[in-house]
Coordinates of C-alpha atoms and ligand atoms in Angstrom, one line a residue:
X1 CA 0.0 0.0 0.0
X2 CA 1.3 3.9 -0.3
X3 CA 2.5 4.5 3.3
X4 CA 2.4 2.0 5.8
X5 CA -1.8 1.1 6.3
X6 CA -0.8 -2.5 7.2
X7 CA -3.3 -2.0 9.2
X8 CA -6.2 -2.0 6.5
X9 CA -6.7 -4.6 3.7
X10 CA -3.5 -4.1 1.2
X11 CA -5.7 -4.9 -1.8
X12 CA -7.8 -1.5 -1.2
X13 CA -5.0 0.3 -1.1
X14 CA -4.0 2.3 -4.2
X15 CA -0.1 2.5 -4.4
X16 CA 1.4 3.0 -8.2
X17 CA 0.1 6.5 -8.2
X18 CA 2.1 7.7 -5.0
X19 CA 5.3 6.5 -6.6
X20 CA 4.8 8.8 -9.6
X21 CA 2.9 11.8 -9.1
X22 CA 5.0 14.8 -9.0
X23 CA 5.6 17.5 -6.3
X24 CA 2.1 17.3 -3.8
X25 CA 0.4 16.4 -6.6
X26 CA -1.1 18.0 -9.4
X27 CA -4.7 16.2 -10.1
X28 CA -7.8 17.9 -8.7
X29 CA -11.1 16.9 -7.9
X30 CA -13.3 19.7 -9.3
X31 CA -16.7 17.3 -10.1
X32 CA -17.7 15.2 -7.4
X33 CA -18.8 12.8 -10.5
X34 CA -15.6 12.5 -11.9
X35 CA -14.3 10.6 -8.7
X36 CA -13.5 7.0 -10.0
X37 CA -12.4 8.3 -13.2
X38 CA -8.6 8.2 -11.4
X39 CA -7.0 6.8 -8.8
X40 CA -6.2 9.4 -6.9
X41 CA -6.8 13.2 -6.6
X42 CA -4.3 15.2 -4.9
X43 CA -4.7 18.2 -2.1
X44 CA -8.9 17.2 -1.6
X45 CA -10.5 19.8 0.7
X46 CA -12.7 18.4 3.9
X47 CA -15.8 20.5 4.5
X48 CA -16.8 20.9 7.8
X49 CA -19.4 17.6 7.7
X50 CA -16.6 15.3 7.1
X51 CA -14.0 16.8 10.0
X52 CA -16.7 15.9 12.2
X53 CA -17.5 12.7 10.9
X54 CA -13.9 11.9 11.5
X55 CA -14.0 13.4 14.8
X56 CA -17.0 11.2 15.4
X57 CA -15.4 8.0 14.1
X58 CA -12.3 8.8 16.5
X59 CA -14.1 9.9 19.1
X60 CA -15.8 6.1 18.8
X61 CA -12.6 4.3 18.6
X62 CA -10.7 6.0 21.4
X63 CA -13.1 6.5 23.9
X64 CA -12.2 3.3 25.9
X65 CA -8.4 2.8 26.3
X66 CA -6.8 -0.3 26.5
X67 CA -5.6 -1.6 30.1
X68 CA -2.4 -0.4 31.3
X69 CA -1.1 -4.5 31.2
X70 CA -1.9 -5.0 28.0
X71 CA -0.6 -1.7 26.5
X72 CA 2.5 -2.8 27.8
X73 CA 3.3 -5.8 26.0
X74 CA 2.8 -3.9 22.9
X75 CA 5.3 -0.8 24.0
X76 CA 7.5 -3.1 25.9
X77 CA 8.6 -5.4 22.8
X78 CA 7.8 -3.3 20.4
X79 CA 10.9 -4.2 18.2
X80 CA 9.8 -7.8 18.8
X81 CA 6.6 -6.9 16.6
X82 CA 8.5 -5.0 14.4
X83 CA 11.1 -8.2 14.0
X84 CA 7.7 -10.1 13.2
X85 CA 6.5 -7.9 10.5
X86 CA 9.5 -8.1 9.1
X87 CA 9.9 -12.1 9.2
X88 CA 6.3 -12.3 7.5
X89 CA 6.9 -9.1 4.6
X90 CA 10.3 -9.3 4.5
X91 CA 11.2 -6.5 1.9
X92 CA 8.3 -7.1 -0.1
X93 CA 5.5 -4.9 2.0
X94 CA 7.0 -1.3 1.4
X95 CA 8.0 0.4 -2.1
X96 CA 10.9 2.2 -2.9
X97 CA 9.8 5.5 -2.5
X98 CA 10.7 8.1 -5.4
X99 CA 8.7 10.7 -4.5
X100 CA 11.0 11.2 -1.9
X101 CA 13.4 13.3 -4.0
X102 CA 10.4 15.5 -5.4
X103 CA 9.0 16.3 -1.6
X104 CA 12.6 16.3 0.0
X105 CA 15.0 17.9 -3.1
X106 CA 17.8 18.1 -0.5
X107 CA 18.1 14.7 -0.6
X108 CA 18.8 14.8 -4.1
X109 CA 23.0 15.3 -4.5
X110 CA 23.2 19.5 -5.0
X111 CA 24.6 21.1 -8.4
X112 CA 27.7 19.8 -9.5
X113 CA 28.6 23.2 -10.2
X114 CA 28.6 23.9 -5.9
X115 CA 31.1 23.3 -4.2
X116 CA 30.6 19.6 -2.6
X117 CA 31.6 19.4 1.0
X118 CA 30.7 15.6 2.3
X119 CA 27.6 15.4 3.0
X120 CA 26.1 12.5 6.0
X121 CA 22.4 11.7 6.1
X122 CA 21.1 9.3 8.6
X123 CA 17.3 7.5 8.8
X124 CA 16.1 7.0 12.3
X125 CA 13.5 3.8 11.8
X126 CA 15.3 2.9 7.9
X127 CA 13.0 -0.9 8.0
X128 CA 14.9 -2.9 5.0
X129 CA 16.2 0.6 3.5
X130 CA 13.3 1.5 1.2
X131 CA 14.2 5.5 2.0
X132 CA 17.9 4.8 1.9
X133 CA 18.2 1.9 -0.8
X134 CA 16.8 4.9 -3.5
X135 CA 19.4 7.7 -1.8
X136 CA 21.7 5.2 -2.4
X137 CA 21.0 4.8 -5.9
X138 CA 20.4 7.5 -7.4
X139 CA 23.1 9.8 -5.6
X140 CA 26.0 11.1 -7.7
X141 CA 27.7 12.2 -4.6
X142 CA 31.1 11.0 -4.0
X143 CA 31.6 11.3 -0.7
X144 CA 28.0 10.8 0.2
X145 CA 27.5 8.7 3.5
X146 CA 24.4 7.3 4.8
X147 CA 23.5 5.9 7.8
X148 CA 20.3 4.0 9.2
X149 CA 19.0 2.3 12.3
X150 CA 16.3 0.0 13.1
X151 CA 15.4 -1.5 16.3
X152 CA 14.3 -4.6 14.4
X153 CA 17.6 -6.9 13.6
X154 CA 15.9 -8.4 11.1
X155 CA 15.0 -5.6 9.4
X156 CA 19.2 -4.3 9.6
X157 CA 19.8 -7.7 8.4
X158 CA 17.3 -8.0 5.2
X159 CA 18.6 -4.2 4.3
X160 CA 22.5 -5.8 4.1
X161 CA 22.2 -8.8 2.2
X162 CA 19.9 -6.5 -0.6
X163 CA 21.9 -6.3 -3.5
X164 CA 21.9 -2.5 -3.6
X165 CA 23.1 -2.2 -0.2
X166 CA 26.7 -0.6 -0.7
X167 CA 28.9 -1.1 2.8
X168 CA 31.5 1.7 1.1
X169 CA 29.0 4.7 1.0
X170 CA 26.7 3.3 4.0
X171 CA 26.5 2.2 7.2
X172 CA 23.4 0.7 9.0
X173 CA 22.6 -0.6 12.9
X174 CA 20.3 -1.9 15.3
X175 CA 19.3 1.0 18.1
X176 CA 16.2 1.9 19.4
X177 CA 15.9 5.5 18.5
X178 CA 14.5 6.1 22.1
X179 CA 17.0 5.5 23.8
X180 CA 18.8 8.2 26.0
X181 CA 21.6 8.1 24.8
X182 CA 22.6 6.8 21.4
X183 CA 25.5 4.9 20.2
X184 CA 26.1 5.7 16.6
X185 CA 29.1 5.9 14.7
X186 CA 29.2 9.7 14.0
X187 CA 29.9 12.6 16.2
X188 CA 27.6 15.1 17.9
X189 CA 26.9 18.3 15.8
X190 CA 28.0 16.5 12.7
X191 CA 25.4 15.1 10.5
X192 CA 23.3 17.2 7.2
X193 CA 20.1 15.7 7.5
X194 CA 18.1 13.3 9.4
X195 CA 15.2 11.5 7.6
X196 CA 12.1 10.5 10.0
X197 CA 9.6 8.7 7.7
X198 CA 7.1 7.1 9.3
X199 CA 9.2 6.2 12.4
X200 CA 8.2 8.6 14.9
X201 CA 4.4 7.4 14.6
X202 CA 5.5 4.1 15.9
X203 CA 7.3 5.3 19.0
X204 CA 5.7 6.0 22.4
X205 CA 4.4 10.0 22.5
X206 CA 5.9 10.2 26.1
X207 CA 9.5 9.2 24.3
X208 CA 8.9 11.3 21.4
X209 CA 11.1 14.2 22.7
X210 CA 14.0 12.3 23.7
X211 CA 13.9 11.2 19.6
X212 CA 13.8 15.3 18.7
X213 CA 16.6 16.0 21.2
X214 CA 19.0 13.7 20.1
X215 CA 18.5 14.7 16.7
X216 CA 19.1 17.9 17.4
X217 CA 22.3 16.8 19.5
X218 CA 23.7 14.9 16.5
X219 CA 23.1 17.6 13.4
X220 CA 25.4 20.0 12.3
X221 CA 24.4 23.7 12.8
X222 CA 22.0 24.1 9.7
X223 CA 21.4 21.1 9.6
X224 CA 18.1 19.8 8.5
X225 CA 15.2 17.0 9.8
X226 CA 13.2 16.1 7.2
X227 CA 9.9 14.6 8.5
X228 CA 6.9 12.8 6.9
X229 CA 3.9 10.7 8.7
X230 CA 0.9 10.1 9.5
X231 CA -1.7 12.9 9.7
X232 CA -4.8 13.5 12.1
X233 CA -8.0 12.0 10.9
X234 CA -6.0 9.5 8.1
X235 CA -8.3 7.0 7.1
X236 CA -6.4 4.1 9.4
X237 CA -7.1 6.2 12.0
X238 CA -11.0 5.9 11.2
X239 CA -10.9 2.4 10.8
X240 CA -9.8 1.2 13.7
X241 CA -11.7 -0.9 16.0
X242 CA -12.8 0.2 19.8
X243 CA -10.6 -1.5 22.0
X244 CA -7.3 -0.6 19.9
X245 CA -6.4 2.8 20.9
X246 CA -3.6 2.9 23.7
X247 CA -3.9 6.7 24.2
X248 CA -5.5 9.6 22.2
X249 CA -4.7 9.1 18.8
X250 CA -2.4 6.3 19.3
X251 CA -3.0 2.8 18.4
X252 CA -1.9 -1.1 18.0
X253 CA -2.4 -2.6 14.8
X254 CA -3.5 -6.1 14.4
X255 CA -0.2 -7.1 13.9
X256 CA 1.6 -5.3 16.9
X257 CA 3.1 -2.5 16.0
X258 CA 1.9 1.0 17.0
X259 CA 1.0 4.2 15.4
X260 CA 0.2 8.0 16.0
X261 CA -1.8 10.1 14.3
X262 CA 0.0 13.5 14.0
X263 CA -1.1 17.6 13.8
X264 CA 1.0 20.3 12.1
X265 CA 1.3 21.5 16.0
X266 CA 2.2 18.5 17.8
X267 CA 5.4 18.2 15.1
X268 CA 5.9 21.9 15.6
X269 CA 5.9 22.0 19.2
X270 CA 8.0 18.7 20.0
X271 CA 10.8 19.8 17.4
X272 CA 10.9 23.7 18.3
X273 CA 10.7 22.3 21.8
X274 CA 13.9 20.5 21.3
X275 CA 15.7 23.9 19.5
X276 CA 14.3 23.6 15.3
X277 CA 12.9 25.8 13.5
X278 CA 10.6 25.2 11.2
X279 CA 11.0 26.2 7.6
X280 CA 8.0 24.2 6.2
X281 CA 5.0 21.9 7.0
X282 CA 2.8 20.6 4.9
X283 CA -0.9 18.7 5.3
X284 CA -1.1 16.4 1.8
X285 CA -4.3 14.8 1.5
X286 CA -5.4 12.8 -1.3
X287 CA -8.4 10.7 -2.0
X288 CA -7.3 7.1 -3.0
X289 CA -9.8 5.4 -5.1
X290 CA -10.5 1.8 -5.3
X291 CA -12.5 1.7 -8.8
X292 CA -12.9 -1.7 -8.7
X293 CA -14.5 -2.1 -5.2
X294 CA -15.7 1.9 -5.5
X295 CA -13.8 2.7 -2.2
X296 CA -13.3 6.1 -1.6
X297 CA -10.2 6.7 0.8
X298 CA -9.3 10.0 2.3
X299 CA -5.1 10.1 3.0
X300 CA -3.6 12.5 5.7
X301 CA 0.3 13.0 5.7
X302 CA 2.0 15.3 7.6
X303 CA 5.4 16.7 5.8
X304 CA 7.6 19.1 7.8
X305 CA 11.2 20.6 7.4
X306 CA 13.0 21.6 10.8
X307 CA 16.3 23.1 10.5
X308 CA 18.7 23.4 14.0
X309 CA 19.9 26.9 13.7
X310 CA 23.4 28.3 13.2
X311 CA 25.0 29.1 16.5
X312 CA 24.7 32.5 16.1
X313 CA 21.4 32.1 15.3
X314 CA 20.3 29.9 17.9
X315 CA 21.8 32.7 20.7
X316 CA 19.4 35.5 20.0
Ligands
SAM401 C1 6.6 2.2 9.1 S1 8.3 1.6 9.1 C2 9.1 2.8 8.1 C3 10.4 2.3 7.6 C4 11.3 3.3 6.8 N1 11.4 4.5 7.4 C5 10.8 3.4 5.4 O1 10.7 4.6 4.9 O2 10.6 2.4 4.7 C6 8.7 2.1 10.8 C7 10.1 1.6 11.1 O3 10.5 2.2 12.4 C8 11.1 1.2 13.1 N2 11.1 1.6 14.5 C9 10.0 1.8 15.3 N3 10.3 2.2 16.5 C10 11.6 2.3 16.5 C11 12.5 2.7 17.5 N4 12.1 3.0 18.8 N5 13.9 2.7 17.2 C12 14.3 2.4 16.0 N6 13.5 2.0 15.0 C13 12.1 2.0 15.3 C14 10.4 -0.1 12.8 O4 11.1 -1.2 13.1 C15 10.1 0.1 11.3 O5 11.2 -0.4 10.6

C-alpha cells in the first residue's frame, strides 16, 4: 500500500500512483462525478461535515483505552513486533519511495557546479532501506554517506544482504531511536540531514522528545530533519476498532506495531521544543480510489522541514 496502512486490507490500497505523481500532486477533484475516473486526486478539501465525521469515528474508537497490562506488551517489545512484521513481509511490503526526492529535493545530490563538502544523512527507523536503498541509488555524490538504524535486527539484516546495499557509501545498525543516549558511529553536531519517515508514529508519544533532542544533538548547525507521517484524521485512523487505541490518537495494529496520528502542531511543538525551526509543513491529502470495489479513501500526511539553527542564530 502507499504509506504503511498494514493495518487496512492491502488490496484496497491504491499505491502506483504515489510512486509517480510529482511535487504534492497535481490532479484535482473539481466534479464530485468524476471521482472513479482516477486513482487518486491530490490536495482534496474536507468541509466541515466530514472533519466531524472523523472526529466522530475517532471519538468512537478511542473513547475506551486499552488496560495499562496489555498496552504494555505492545510498548514493551515493540521491536519484537516490528522483528515479526519483518519475518512475514520481509522486503516485499514497502515500495521504494521516489517521490522522496520530489518532496525532499535536499536529498537529491546538489549542483555539481557547488562546491561539494561531504555530506552525512542518517534514517532514524530505515526498516529494510526503502528510503535509503533509492538515496543510495540514485546519488551522484562522491563522498556521500548514509547511515540508518532500526530496532528490528531483522529488518538491519534483510537491508545488508539486498543487492543494492553498498557497505563503502553506507553504514546501518540496530538502536532503538529512544534511547537516551545513542550509540552511533558519528559525532555530535556532525550530520546534514536526518530522515524521520514514518518512524516517529511508531514510538511511544511520552519518548517522542527524547527522539527530537538527540536529533538535534547529533546535526550539524544548519542542519536539516526532514519529516513525513501520518496525519490526524487518516483514514487508518478511522478504521480502527474500539478496544485498539492505547492513548489519544495512538494505536496497535493487528499485527503489533503501534501508530500516532500527528497535527502540524504536535510536530511543531515537539521539534521547536527541542531547538528547530521550522522552515516548512505541509498537510497532503489525497483521496485514493478503489475503482474496482468503488472505495473512496481520504489520505492525511503530515510533511515538515525543521532546520537546527546556526549558532549565532540559535543565541538570540
Ligand atoms: C513504518 S516503518 C518505516 C520504515 C522506513 N522509514 C521506510 O521509509 O521504509 C517504521 C520503522 O520504524 C522502526 N522503529 C519503530 N520504533 C523504533 C525505535 N524506537 N527505534 C528504532 N526504530 C524503530 C520499525 O522497526 C520500522 O522499521
Amino acid at each position: 500500500m502507499s504509506e504503511f496502512g498494514n493495518e487496512a486490507n492491502p488490496a484496497e490500497l491504491t499505491e502506483t500512483v504515489e510512486e509517480k505523481r510529482p511535487k504534492f500532486g497535481n490532479r484535482f477533484l473539481t466534479d464530485d462525478n468524476d471521482v472513479f475516473k482516477h486513482n487518486a486526486w491530490d490536495n482534496v478539501e474536507w468541509d466541515a461535515d466530514q472533519e466531524q465525521e472523523a472526529l466522530a469515528a475517532v471519538t468512537k474508537n478511542s473513547t475506551q483505552k486499552m488496560k495499562a497490562e496489555d498496552k504494555e506488551k505492545f510498548q514493551n517489545d515493540a521491536d519484537k513486533f516490528w522483528d515479526s512484521f519483518y519475518g512475514v513481509h520481509q522486503n516485499r511490503f514497502f515500495k521504494d519511495r521516489h517521490w522522496l526526492f520530489t518532496e525532499f529535493t535536499e536529498l537529491a545530490a546538489p549542483s555539481v557546479d557547488e562546491v561539494q563538502e561531504p555530506r552525512s544523512i542518517f534514517e532514524l527507523g530505515c526498516g529494510v532501506g526503502n528510503t535509503i536503498l533509492p538515496i543510495l541509488k540514485y546519488s551522484q555524490e562522491p563522498n556521500l554517506k548514509v547511515y540508518g538504524c532500526d530496532f528490528s535486527a531483522r529488518a538491519i539484516e534483510i537491508l545488508r544482504e539486498n543487492k543494492e546495499y553498498d557497505p563503502k557509501r553506507c553504514e546501518v545498525f540496530v538502536m532503538d531511536a529512544t534511547l537516551e543516549d545513542w550509540s552511533v558511529p558519528f559525532a555530535e553536531n556532525s550530520l546534514d540531514i536526518i530522515v524521520l519517515i514514518f518512524v516517529l508514529s511508531a514510538i511511544e508519544p511520552t519518548k517522542m522528545n527524547r527522539v527530537a533532542a538527540n536529533c538535534f544533538r547529533y546535526l550539524r548547525p544548519g542542519g536539516l530533519v526532514l519529516f513525513r507521517d501520518y496525519g490526524r484524521y487518516d483514514m487508518a485512523q478511522l478504521r480502527f476498532k474500539s478496544g485498539k487505541c492505547l492513548e489519544d490518537n495512538f494505536y496497535v495494529r493487528g499485527d503489533g506495531t503501534m501508530v500516532y496520528f500527528f497535527t502540524q502542531e504536535e510536530v511543531r511543538d515537539l521539534f521547536c521544543k527541542a531547538g528547530f525551526v521550522e522552515e516548512q509543513s505541509v498537510v497532503d491529502r489525497r483521496l485514493q480510489v478503489n475503482r474496482g470495489r468503488m472505495l473512496k479513501m481520504y489520505r492525511v500526511w503530515i510533511q515538515t522541514k525543521l532546520r537546527k539553527p546556526l549558532k549565532e542564530e540559535a543565541k538570540k
